[in-house]
Tab-separated table of C-alpha atoms in Angstrom:
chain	number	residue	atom	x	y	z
O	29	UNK	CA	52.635	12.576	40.323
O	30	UNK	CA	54.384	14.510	37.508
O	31	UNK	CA	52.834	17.406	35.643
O	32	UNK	CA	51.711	15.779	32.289
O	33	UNK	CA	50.185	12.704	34.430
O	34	UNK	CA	48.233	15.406	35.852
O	35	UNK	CA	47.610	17.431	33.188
O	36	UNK	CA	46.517	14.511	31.077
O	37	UNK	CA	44.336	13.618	34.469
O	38	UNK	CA	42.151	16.252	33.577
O	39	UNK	CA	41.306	15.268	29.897
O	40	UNK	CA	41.693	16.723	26.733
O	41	UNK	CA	39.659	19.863	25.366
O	42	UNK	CA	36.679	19.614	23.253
O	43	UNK	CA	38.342	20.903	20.050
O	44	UNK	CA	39.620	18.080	18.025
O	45	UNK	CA	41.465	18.652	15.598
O	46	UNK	CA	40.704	15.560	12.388
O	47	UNK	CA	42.799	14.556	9.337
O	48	UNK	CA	42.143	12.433	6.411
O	49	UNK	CA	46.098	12.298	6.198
O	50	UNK	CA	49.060	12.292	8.679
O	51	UNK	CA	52.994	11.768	8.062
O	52	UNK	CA	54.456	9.974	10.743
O	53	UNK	CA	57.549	7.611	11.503
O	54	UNK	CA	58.717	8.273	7.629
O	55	UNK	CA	55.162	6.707	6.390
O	56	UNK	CA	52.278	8.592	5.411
O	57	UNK	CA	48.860	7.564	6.445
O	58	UNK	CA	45.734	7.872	4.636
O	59	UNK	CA	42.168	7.323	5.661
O	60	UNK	CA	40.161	4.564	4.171
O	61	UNK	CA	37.345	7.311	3.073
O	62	UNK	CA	40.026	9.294	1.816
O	63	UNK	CA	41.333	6.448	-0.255
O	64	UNK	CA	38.151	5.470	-1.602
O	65	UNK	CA	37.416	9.356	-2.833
O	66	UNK	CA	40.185	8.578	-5.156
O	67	UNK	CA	39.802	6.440	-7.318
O	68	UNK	CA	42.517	6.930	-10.064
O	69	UNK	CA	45.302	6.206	-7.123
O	70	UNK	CA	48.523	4.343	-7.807
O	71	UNK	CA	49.213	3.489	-4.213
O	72	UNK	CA	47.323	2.415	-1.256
O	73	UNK	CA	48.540	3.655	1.878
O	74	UNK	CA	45.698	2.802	4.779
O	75	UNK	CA	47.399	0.094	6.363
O	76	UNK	CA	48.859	-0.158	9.468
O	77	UNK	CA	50.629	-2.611	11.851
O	78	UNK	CA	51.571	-2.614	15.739
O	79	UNK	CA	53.083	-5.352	17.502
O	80	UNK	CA	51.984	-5.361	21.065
O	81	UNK	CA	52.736	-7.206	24.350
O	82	UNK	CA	51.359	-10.592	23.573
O	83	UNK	CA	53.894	-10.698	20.800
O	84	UNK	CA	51.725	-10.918	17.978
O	85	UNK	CA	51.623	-7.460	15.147
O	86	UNK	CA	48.443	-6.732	14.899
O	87	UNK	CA	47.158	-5.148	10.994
O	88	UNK	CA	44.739	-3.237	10.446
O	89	UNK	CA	43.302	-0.189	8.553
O	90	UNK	CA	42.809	3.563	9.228
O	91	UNK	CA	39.491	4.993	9.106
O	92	UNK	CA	40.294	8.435	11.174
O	93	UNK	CA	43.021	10.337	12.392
O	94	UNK	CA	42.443	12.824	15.489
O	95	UNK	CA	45.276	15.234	17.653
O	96	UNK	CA	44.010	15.377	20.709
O	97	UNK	CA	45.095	18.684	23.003
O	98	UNK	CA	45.499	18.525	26.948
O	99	UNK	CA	45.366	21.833	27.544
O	100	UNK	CA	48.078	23.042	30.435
O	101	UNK	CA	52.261	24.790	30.659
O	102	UNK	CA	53.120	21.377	28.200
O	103	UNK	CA	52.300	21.078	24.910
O	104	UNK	CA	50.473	17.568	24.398
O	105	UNK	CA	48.653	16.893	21.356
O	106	UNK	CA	48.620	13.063	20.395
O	107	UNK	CA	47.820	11.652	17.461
O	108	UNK	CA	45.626	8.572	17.188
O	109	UNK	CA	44.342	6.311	14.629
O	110	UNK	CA	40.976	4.946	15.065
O	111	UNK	CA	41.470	1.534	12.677
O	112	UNK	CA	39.303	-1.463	11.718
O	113	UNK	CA	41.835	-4.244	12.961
O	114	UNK	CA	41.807	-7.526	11.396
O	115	UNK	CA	41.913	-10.785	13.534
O	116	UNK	CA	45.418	-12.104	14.160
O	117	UNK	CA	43.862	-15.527	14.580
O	118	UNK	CA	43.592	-15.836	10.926
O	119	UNK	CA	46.885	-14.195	9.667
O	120	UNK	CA	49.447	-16.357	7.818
O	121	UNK	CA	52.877	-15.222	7.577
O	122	UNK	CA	55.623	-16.464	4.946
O	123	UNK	CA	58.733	-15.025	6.811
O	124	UNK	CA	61.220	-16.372	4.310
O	125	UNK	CA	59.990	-13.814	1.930
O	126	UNK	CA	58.761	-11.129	4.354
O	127	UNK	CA	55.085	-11.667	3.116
O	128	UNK	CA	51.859	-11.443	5.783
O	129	UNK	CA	48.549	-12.768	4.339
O	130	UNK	CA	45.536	-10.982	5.927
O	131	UNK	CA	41.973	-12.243	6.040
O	132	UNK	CA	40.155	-8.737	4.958
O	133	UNK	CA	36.619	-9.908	5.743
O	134	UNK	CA	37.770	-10.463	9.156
O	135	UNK	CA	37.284	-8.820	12.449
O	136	UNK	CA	38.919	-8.001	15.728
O	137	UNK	CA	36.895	-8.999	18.739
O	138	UNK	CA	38.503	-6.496	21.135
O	139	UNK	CA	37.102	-3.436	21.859
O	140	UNK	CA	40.143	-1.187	21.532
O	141	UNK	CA	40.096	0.467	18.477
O	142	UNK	CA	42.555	3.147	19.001
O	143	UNK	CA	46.594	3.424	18.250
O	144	UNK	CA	48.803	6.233	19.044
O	145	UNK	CA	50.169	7.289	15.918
O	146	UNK	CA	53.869	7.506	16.975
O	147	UNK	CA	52.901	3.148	17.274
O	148	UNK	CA	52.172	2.554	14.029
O	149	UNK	CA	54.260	1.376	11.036
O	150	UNK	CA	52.844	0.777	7.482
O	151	UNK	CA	51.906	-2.116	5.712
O	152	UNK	CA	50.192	-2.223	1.885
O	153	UNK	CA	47.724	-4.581	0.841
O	154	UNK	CA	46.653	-5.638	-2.192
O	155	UNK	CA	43.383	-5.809	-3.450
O	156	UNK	CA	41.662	-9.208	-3.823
């Protein structure tokens, strides 16, 4: 078993570290709260999209940001996004013109609410 298998084995410390936003892959993420304390804003920047092994991309929006820290000789501090993710049942895409529509008044029946940030790419939608 390697080192950081084992040192993530024995979980991450207490001490959380929380943002409201986080630059990442070139994109900068935003909480929804944060987003919605502003409300003069000329950009919206709370969406997010993974793809993920059942080939689908899966969109959704971030509502915290955390760094985790496993304590131990390697420095491991994750990000995550905790995101309200919409259901993919009900997306419609228009690939000819590289638009997604999303159903915003709809949920994702999964229990896993969690992306690593390194994951994620950004996505903008548009009010209704």
């Amino acid at each position: 078993m390697s080192d950081e298998l084992k040192q993530v084995g024995r979980g991450f410390s207490h001490r959380v570290k929380s943002f409201t936003v986080y630059d990442v892959n070139g994109y900068r993420f935003r909480t929804r709260s944060y987003e919605e304390s502003r409300p003069n804003r000329s950009t919206t920047c709370t969406g997010v999209r993974t793809p993920s092994t059942d080939e689908r991309d899966y969109y959704g929006i971030v509502e915290e940001i955390y760094e985790l820290n496993f304590e131990g000789p390697k420095a491991l501090n994750p990000v995550v996004f905790k995101c309200h993710w919409f259901d993919p049942e009900v997306t419609r895409r228009a690939p000819e013109i590289g638009q997604v529509e999303i159903q915003q008044d709809s949920v994702y029946k999964g229990d896993d609410v969690y992306i690593v940030a390194q994951q994620a790419t950004q996505v903008y939608y548009l009010p209704w």
